[in-house]
Amino acid sequence: MRAPAPLFRSSSLLFLWISLAACAPSAATPMVEPARTVELPPPPAPVAVAVAEPEPDPGTAVPVTRADPWWGDPLAPVTVVVWGDYECPFTSRYVATLELLKQAYGPERLRVVWKHNPLPFHRNARPAHLAAETVFRLGGAEAFWKFHALAFANQRALTPESLEAWAAEAGVDRAAFRASVERQQHEPKVEQDLAAGKAVGVRGTPTSLINGVSISGAQPIDKIRSVIDEQLVAADELRRSGVPRERVYAALSAQNRERAPAPAPPSAPAEDDRTVWKVPVDGSPTRGNPAAPVTLVMFSDLECPFCRKVAPTIEGLEKKYGQQLRLVFKHNPLPFHRRAEPAAALALEARAQKGDAAFWKAYELLRQGSLEDADLEAHARTLGLDVARAQKAIGARRHAARIERDKNLADDLEAKGTPHFFINGRRLAGAQPAEKFEALIDEQLAHAAKLVAAGTPPAKVYDALQKDAKAGTPPERILAPAPTRANPGKGAKPGASVTIQMFADFQCPFCKRVQPTLDEIIAAYPGKVRVVFRHLPLPFHRQAPLAAEASVEAFRQKGEAGFWAMAQRLWEHQSEGLDREALERHAAAIGLDVAKLGAALDSGAHRAAVEADSKLAASLHITGTPSFAINDYFLGGAQSASRFKRLVDRALGPREPPTKESLHGAKRAAAPPAAAPPAAAPPAAAPQPPVTPGLMGAKHLLLMYAGSRRAPPHVARSRDEARALAEQALKRAQQGARFEDLVAQYSDEPGAAGRGGDLGRFPKGAMVREFEQALETVAVGALSGVVETPFGFHVILRTH
């Protein structure tokens, strides 16, 4: 029987079958989702087998030590080391698979080790990882796995209150847990795991190394079992050859890592960012010579351990440079540091009562320890403040506007994370060593000397440097047409000062998460803000279009109250599915005429209304949900209340005419459709690879469907759905979206995200016929249309 032909006919060009079902860094911005805690049945006690003697060798290829949470016998022949993220949905799916593997193999044959890998765009991940590590240190492996299970079962409710409750449920003392978390006592272990992950090539979550064999993504259980079974055989062979049990993991992990494909050569280090940014002092607290030739602006968080770590370095710089250096403080309390803003408020109140000197004394006190109310009261007494006035200022958030202004500036300057510095406008991020600061300060001193020699007064050096500095990125604008009474809304009456048009999808978890934030915004601006709903069911949410039509019928029957009641039920019960039966059940619960609803759904009476909103979204270059038009400001994603407030405040102020460059989607619309993405081109100075006659090159993304060749079991979409997704991806590519980003978002080809869909160069005849014929019809740098092969639907970018 003839074997089916692979996409590549040459065995040297086989797909790298690594899962795409993984979280990896991207521009998305998932936010907090309030949810009810799922009550778990009492789990079987996690196995932490008594240590056999002698101790297992931790290995050097993928080191595992007693500092890592583990399940199973430390001398088990197979060890699965998992780098995961508590907020990543793919890690959650993989954790369920691991539970099945534990049952299948048992603790004698399988050891599971957890490593922390909170991704930067998962806002609640790092606090959850710190909490998990704290539980492990205080309660051991059994408590850790209980907490671990609760966190994944309630992944959408990773709030500080939930984390503390789950720690207590796992058997850890609440007070000890809270004290340790607030001191961020075990943050270094999270950082160590991140660094260890980078060292072994972890680029997303989940990533597992099974005795050193890398598995990326939430792979099907059969694939993982095949690797485990191979490793059991290999371990048995090692034991028969005389290798002691305690050396098996170290030997196999080293052996398998050595056999792994060589990583891509590191790219040339990026040049230093020489941009001079416009960073106004703007009345912020300062220390040092006001006429100093160098101004160091520090964005800091008084609870941040890295800000505390770098403080002695900054003090050393002040001593070394003396009158040549001025220090400016800007506040950027991070959302997961719950005591950072009250601490900032006390420092600002100290300044309000006693001037800059008191602010800096407060700064010294606040960065040393706990920041609870009692601690702040003690610091106020130490500083000689009017304590009652200070407490009232903190409680009433009297200094919130100043803090918010600093945070907004940090946002404009893309100063993400703390600490973040600007030295005469030049960026330096993180708790860097003194040498990094000194090199930049010395460079700026030399530059300042030239300005002074050319006639600039010493006191005006910073102003001169700032004159032509780059301003922060302005907010994106969007010219959405005003809604009509046919669009359901809530909050202020139609014609309100600010209208927030929300493009949303009832199956989208991020749309669900943002609803309490929108209610908070409505409450914060009574009578001024109206939220209006626009339908944008995404093509991969199969039940979303019908749910949208059902919500329109609710609006027709019971007005805006009926619409929002239906919307709330759809989001509340999102995880249970939104099929026809569920829609009718929700309609009945809010008192709709279910027969009329059924007739409307059967006839498609409201399909045109839903499609009209979707077409409007496409014309505005809106492709994801939730997306917002706040008057004519654009905001994408389930953002924080402060991000909404910032744009609402701008919309309430004097109107700023949008520029062509500031319009949402302007960059994509301006990009020539046939051009290769700029990021794909090598730097001008890089040598070009030799042109080999007869070879072709391409990048592609692949949408599979149930029944297409090599489609894994988790791909359940229909052929039509796969084609629709491919057409959507092609449209975005033609609008200028970066091809590698589209690959990461859409492609089902395992491993494609890691290499941007790049297939390299290959001779004629290496590809299946349909793919090759399509490739031959497009020029280098151009896109194909949607191309169907036995593997599914492709979008191809020719590179050679």
Tab-separated table of C-alpha atoms in Angstrom, residues 211-491:
chain	number	residue	atom	x	y	z
A	211	ASN	CA	14.509	13.198	30.288
A	212	GLY	CA	15.801	16.116	28.236
A	213	VAL	CA	13.573	15.530	25.169
A	214	SER	CA	11.813	18.815	24.400
A	215	ILE	CA	8.037	18.858	23.914
A	216	SER	CA	6.493	22.247	23.173
A	217	GLY	CA	2.811	22.968	23.709
A	218	ALA	CA	-0.217	21.039	24.915
A	219	GLN	CA	0.514	17.956	22.838
A	220	PRO	CA	-1.899	15.011	22.528
A	221	ILE	CA	-1.403	12.415	25.231
A	222	ASP	CA	-0.375	9.730	22.734
A	223	LYS	CA	2.587	11.794	21.573
A	224	ILE	CA	3.773	12.322	25.128
A	225	ARG	CA	3.276	8.655	25.983
A	226	SER	CA	5.401	7.644	23.025
A	227	VAL	CA	8.295	9.750	24.357
A	228	ILE	CA	7.855	8.422	27.903
A	229	ASP	CA	7.784	4.832	26.632
A	230	GLU	CA	10.993	5.396	24.646
A	231	GLN	CA	12.653	6.827	27.737
A	232	LEU	CA	11.535	3.916	29.904
A	233	VAL	CA	13.261	1.562	27.463
A	234	ALA	CA	16.387	3.763	27.399
A	235	ALA	CA	16.449	3.905	31.211
A	236	ASP	CA	16.136	0.136	31.431
A	237	GLU	CA	19.059	-0.278	29.024
A	238	LEU	CA	21.187	2.069	31.120
A	239	ARG	CA	20.384	0.143	34.288
A	240	ARG	CA	21.316	-3.159	32.605
A	241	SER	CA	24.617	-1.630	31.528
A	242	GLY	CA	25.454	-0.874	35.142
A	243	VAL	CA	24.426	2.760	35.524
A	244	PRO	CA	23.056	3.235	39.063
A	245	ARG	CA	19.472	4.472	39.482
A	246	GLU	CA	20.580	7.799	40.883
A	247	ARG	CA	22.534	8.541	37.677
A	248	VAL	CA	19.844	7.571	35.153
A	249	TYR	CA	18.142	10.970	34.880
A	250	ALA	CA	21.413	12.898	34.657
A	251	ALA	CA	22.794	10.531	32.002
A	252	LEU	CA	19.655	10.426	29.831
A	253	SER	CA	18.936	14.160	30.009
A	254	ALA	CA	22.534	14.935	28.996
A	255	GLN	CA	22.390	12.359	26.203
A	256	ASN	CA	19.077	13.604	24.835
A	257	ARG	CA	20.055	17.261	24.996
A	258	GLU	CA	23.248	16.476	23.113
A	259	ARG	CA	21.227	14.778	20.361
A	260	ALA	CA	18.736	17.635	20.114
A	261	PRO	CA	18.918	19.800	16.963
A	262	ALA	CA	21.380	22.641	17.313
A	263	PRO	CA	19.664	25.912	18.214
A	264	ALA	CA	19.638	28.668	15.661
A	265	PRO	CA	22.775	30.830	15.896
A	266	PRO	CA	22.207	33.870	18.085
A	267	SER	CA	21.422	37.017	16.195
A	268	ALA	CA	23.862	39.872	16.352
A	269	PRO	CA	23.326	41.956	19.475
A	270	ALA	CA	20.985	44.842	18.850
A	271	GLU	CA	22.526	48.267	18.761
A	272	ASP	CA	21.961	50.420	21.825
A	273	ASP	CA	18.814	52.480	21.606
A	274	ARG	CA	20.248	55.940	21.061
A	275	THR	CA	16.851	57.615	21.002
A	276	VAL	CA	16.571	60.652	23.251
A	277	TRP	CA	13.089	60.583	24.780
A	278	LYS	CA	11.119	63.577	25.966
A	279	VAL	CA	10.880	63.042	29.743
A	280	PRO	CA	9.640	66.226	31.452
A	281	VAL	CA	10.582	66.811	35.081
A	282	ASP	CA	7.068	68.249	35.458
A	283	GLY	CA	7.262	69.121	39.147
A	284	SER	CA	8.409	65.661	40.250
A	285	PRO	CA	10.560	65.253	43.389
A	286	THR	CA	14.231	65.939	42.635
A	287	ARG	CA	17.500	65.494	44.494
A	288	GLY	CA	20.872	66.997	43.630
A	289	ASN	CA	22.057	70.029	41.702
A	290	PRO	CA	19.148	71.545	39.698
A	291	ALA	CA	21.708	72.779	37.126
A	292	ALA	CA	23.499	69.423	36.829
A	293	PRO	CA	24.576	68.490	33.291
A	294	VAL	CA	23.049	65.009	33.667
A	295	THR	CA	19.466	64.303	34.782
A	296	LEU	CA	18.567	60.732	35.766
A	297	VAL	CA	14.790	60.152	35.797
A	298	MET	CA	13.751	57.042	37.715
A	299	PHE	CA	10.354	55.342	37.293
A	300	SER	CA	9.966	53.241	40.419
A	301	ASP	CA	7.582	51.181	42.538
A	302	LEU	CA	8.167	51.300	46.288
A	303	GLU	CA	7.152	47.645	46.707
A	304	CYS	CA	9.215	46.343	43.774
A	305	PRO	CA	12.155	44.151	44.922
A	306	PHE	CA	14.214	45.137	41.880
A	307	CYS	CA	13.717	48.844	42.643
A	308	ARG	CA	14.945	48.118	46.156
A	309	LYS	CA	17.867	46.134	44.781
A	310	VAL	CA	19.054	48.973	42.523
A	311	ALA	CA	18.700	51.709	45.179
A	312	PRO	CA	22.267	51.317	46.560
A	313	THR	CA	23.575	51.564	42.979
A	314	ILE	CA	21.766	54.885	42.482
A	315	GLU	CA	23.089	56.194	45.794
A	316	GLY	CA	26.596	55.200	44.726
A	317	LEU	CA	26.172	57.138	41.484
A	318	GLU	CA	25.026	60.217	43.394
A	319	LYS	CA	28.155	60.047	45.566
A	320	LYS	CA	30.455	59.484	42.609
A	321	TYR	CA	29.104	62.251	40.368
A	322	GLY	CA	28.031	64.762	43.016
A	323	GLN	CA	27.007	68.109	41.498
A	324	GLN	CA	27.080	66.624	37.997
A	325	LEU	CA	23.986	64.467	38.573
A	326	ARG	CA	20.355	65.298	39.334
A	327	LEU	CA	17.912	62.538	40.352
A	328	VAL	CA	14.186	62.805	39.491
A	329	PHE	CA	11.578	60.380	40.887
A	330	LYS	CA	8.482	59.234	38.957
A	331	HIS	CA	5.885	56.850	40.377
A	332	ASN	CA	4.853	53.705	38.531
A	333	PRO	CA	3.178	51.386	41.080
A	334	LEU	CA	2.532	48.068	39.355
A	335	PRO	CA	-0.968	46.555	39.605
A	336	PHE	CA	0.138	43.349	41.316
A	337	HIS	CA	1.936	45.244	44.109
A	338	ARG	CA	-1.096	46.068	46.230
A	339	ARG	CA	0.770	48.261	48.736
A	340	ALA	CA	2.812	50.213	46.212
A	341	GLU	CA	0.243	52.965	45.650
A	342	PRO	CA	-0.480	53.650	49.368
A	343	ALA	CA	3.294	53.853	49.907
A	344	ALA	CA	3.632	56.288	47.005
A	345	ALA	CA	0.803	58.351	48.476
A	346	LEU	CA	2.603	58.593	51.835
A	347	ALA	CA	5.814	59.740	50.132
A	348	LEU	CA	3.901	62.419	48.229
A	349	GLU	CA	2.073	63.499	51.390
A	350	ALA	CA	5.426	63.832	53.139
A	351	ARG	CA	6.466	66.133	50.313
A	352	ALA	CA	3.230	68.092	50.535
A	353	GLN	CA	3.724	68.644	54.264
A	354	LYS	CA	7.499	69.140	54.445
A	355	GLY	CA	8.994	69.470	50.959
A	356	ASP	CA	11.355	67.416	48.786
A	357	ALA	CA	13.716	66.544	51.638
A	358	ALA	CA	10.858	64.793	53.460
A	359	PHE	CA	9.930	62.942	50.276
A	360	TRP	CA	13.425	61.466	49.980
A	361	LYS	CA	13.467	60.516	53.679
A	362	ALA	CA	10.147	58.744	53.108
A	363	TYR	CA	11.611	57.010	50.056
A	364	GLU	CA	14.484	55.675	52.194
A	365	LEU	CA	12.087	54.350	54.832
A	366	LEU	CA	9.492	52.871	52.478
A	367	ARG	CA	11.885	50.783	50.410
A	368	GLN	CA	13.170	48.858	53.398
A	369	GLY	CA	10.344	46.623	54.550
A	370	SER	CA	6.631	45.941	54.928
A	371	LEU	CA	4.115	48.544	53.734
A	372	GLU	CA	0.943	47.700	55.650
A	373	ASP	CA	-1.197	50.456	57.178
A	374	ALA	CA	0.534	50.132	60.545
A	375	ASP	CA	3.940	50.436	58.862
A	376	LEU	CA	2.879	53.560	56.980
A	377	GLU	CA	1.557	55.093	60.202
A	378	ALA	CA	4.891	54.379	61.926
A	379	HIS	CA	6.798	55.937	59.034
A	380	ALA	CA	4.578	59.038	59.175
A	381	ARG	CA	5.475	59.453	62.865
A	382	THR	CA	9.181	58.944	62.161
A	383	LEU	CA	9.007	61.633	59.481
A	384	GLY	CA	7.311	64.045	61.907
A	385	LEU	CA	4.182	64.337	59.759
A	386	ASP	CA	0.658	65.155	60.842
A	387	VAL	CA	-0.310	61.474	61.055
A	388	ALA	CA	-4.084	61.970	60.883
A	389	ARG	CA	-3.696	64.183	57.824
A	390	ALA	CA	-1.375	61.634	56.192
A	391	GLN	CA	-3.806	58.772	56.831
A	392	LYS	CA	-6.660	60.826	55.403
A	393	ALA	CA	-4.587	61.670	52.294
A	394	ILE	CA	-3.858	57.989	51.692
A	395	GLY	CA	-7.452	56.886	52.291
A	396	ALA	CA	-8.923	59.616	50.092
A	397	ARG	CA	-6.306	59.041	47.376
A	398	ARG	CA	-5.461	62.730	47.498
A	399	HIS	CA	-2.319	62.211	45.407
A	400	ALA	CA	-3.865	59.831	42.857
A	401	ALA	CA	-3.726	62.426	40.065
A	402	ARG	CA	0.036	62.882	40.471
A	403	ILE	CA	0.607	59.118	40.510
A	404	GLU	CA	-1.669	58.620	37.516
A	405	ARG	CA	0.165	61.335	35.572
A	406	ASP	CA	3.492	59.572	36.159
A	407	LYS	CA	1.975	56.233	35.165
A	408	ASN	CA	0.593	57.729	31.979
A	409	LEU	CA	3.994	59.158	31.102
A	410	ALA	CA	5.570	55.742	31.695
A	411	ASP	CA	2.952	54.260	29.396
A	412	ASP	CA	3.657	56.858	26.680
A	413	LEU	CA	7.385	56.157	26.920
A	414	GLU	CA	6.821	52.383	26.871
A	415	ALA	CA	8.606	52.203	30.216
A	416	LYS	CA	7.215	48.774	31.020
A	417	GLY	CA	8.116	47.354	34.397
A	418	THR	CA	10.186	48.846	37.185
A	419	PRO	CA	12.770	50.165	37.726
A	420	HIS	CA	13.097	52.100	34.452
A	421	PHE	CA	15.513	54.976	33.891
A	422	PHE	CA	16.114	57.806	31.443
A	423	ILE	CA	19.552	59.467	31.572
A	424	ASN	CA	19.322	62.795	29.766
A	425	GLY	CA	16.470	61.135	27.886
A	426	ARG	CA	18.364	57.925	27.018
A	427	ARG	CA	16.615	54.735	28.144
A	428	LEU	CA	18.100	52.205	30.580
A	429	ALA	CA	15.710	49.472	31.787
A	430	GLY	CA	15.977	47.299	34.873
A	431	ALA	CA	18.222	46.931	37.906
A	432	GLN	CA	21.402	47.214	35.865
A	433	PRO	CA	24.943	47.072	37.310
A	434	ALA	CA	26.672	50.355	38.124
A	435	GLU	CA	28.929	50.041	35.063
A	436	LYS	CA	25.936	50.366	32.723
A	437	PHE	CA	24.820	53.586	34.392
A	438	GLU	CA	28.344	54.990	34.520
A	439	ALA	CA	28.994	54.369	30.827
A	440	LEU	CA	25.852	56.287	29.849
A	441	ILE	CA	26.416	59.083	32.377
A	442	ASP	CA	30.020	59.561	31.213
A	443	GLU	CA	28.832	59.729	27.605
A	444	GLN	CA	26.233	62.338	28.536
A	445	LEU	CA	28.744	64.388	30.524
A	446	ALA	CA	30.947	64.608	27.437
A	447	HIS	CA	27.952	65.586	25.315
A	448	ALA	CA	26.884	68.218	27.850
A	449	ALA	CA	30.420	69.691	27.902
A	450	LYS	CA	30.215	70.203	24.134
A	451	LEU	CA	26.853	71.966	24.468
A	452	VAL	CA	28.230	74.262	27.161
A	453	ALA	CA	31.321	74.985	25.065
A	454	ALA	CA	28.993	75.930	22.200
A	455	GLY	CA	27.197	78.474	24.393
A	456	THR	CA	24.399	76.572	26.163
A	457	PRO	CA	24.148	77.715	29.808
A	458	PRO	CA	24.919	74.781	32.157
A	459	ALA	CA	21.480	75.108	33.784
A	460	LYS	CA	19.811	74.760	30.370
A	461	VAL	CA	21.577	71.594	29.141
A	462	TYR	CA	18.643	69.277	29.934
A	463	ASP	CA	16.162	71.672	28.321
A	464	ALA	CA	18.350	71.838	25.202
A	465	LEU	CA	18.529	68.053	24.972
A	466	GLN	CA	14.786	67.750	25.478
A	467	LYS	CA	13.910	70.333	22.824
A	468	ASP	CA	14.200	67.876	19.926
A	469	ALA	CA	13.624	64.700	21.940
A	470	LYS	CA	11.134	62.077	20.829
A	471	ALA	CA	7.753	62.395	22.512
A	472	GLY	CA	6.004	59.297	23.773
A	473	THR	CA	3.746	57.321	21.520
A	474	PRO	CA	0.381	59.128	21.182
A	475	PRO	CA	-2.789	57.093	21.655
A	476	GLU	CA	-4.224	55.444	18.568
A	477	ARG	CA	-7.270	57.067	17.033
A	478	ILE	CA	-10.249	55.485	15.313
A	479	LEU	CA	-12.970	57.193	13.288
A	480	ALA	CA	-15.950	55.022	14.116
A	481	PRO	CA	-19.389	56.303	13.077
A	482	ALA	CA	-21.691	57.291	15.907
A	483	PRO	CA	-24.029	54.526	17.080
A	484	THR	CA	-27.761	54.760	16.612
A	485	ARG	CA	-30.681	53.678	18.761
A	486	ALA	CA	-30.429	50.312	17.022
A	487	ASN	CA	-27.267	49.670	19.061
A	488	PRO	CA	-27.922	48.646	22.682
A	489	GLY	CA	-26.136	50.697	25.329
A	490	LYS	CA	-25.913	51.291	29.048
A	491	GLY	CA	-24.738	54.034	31.382
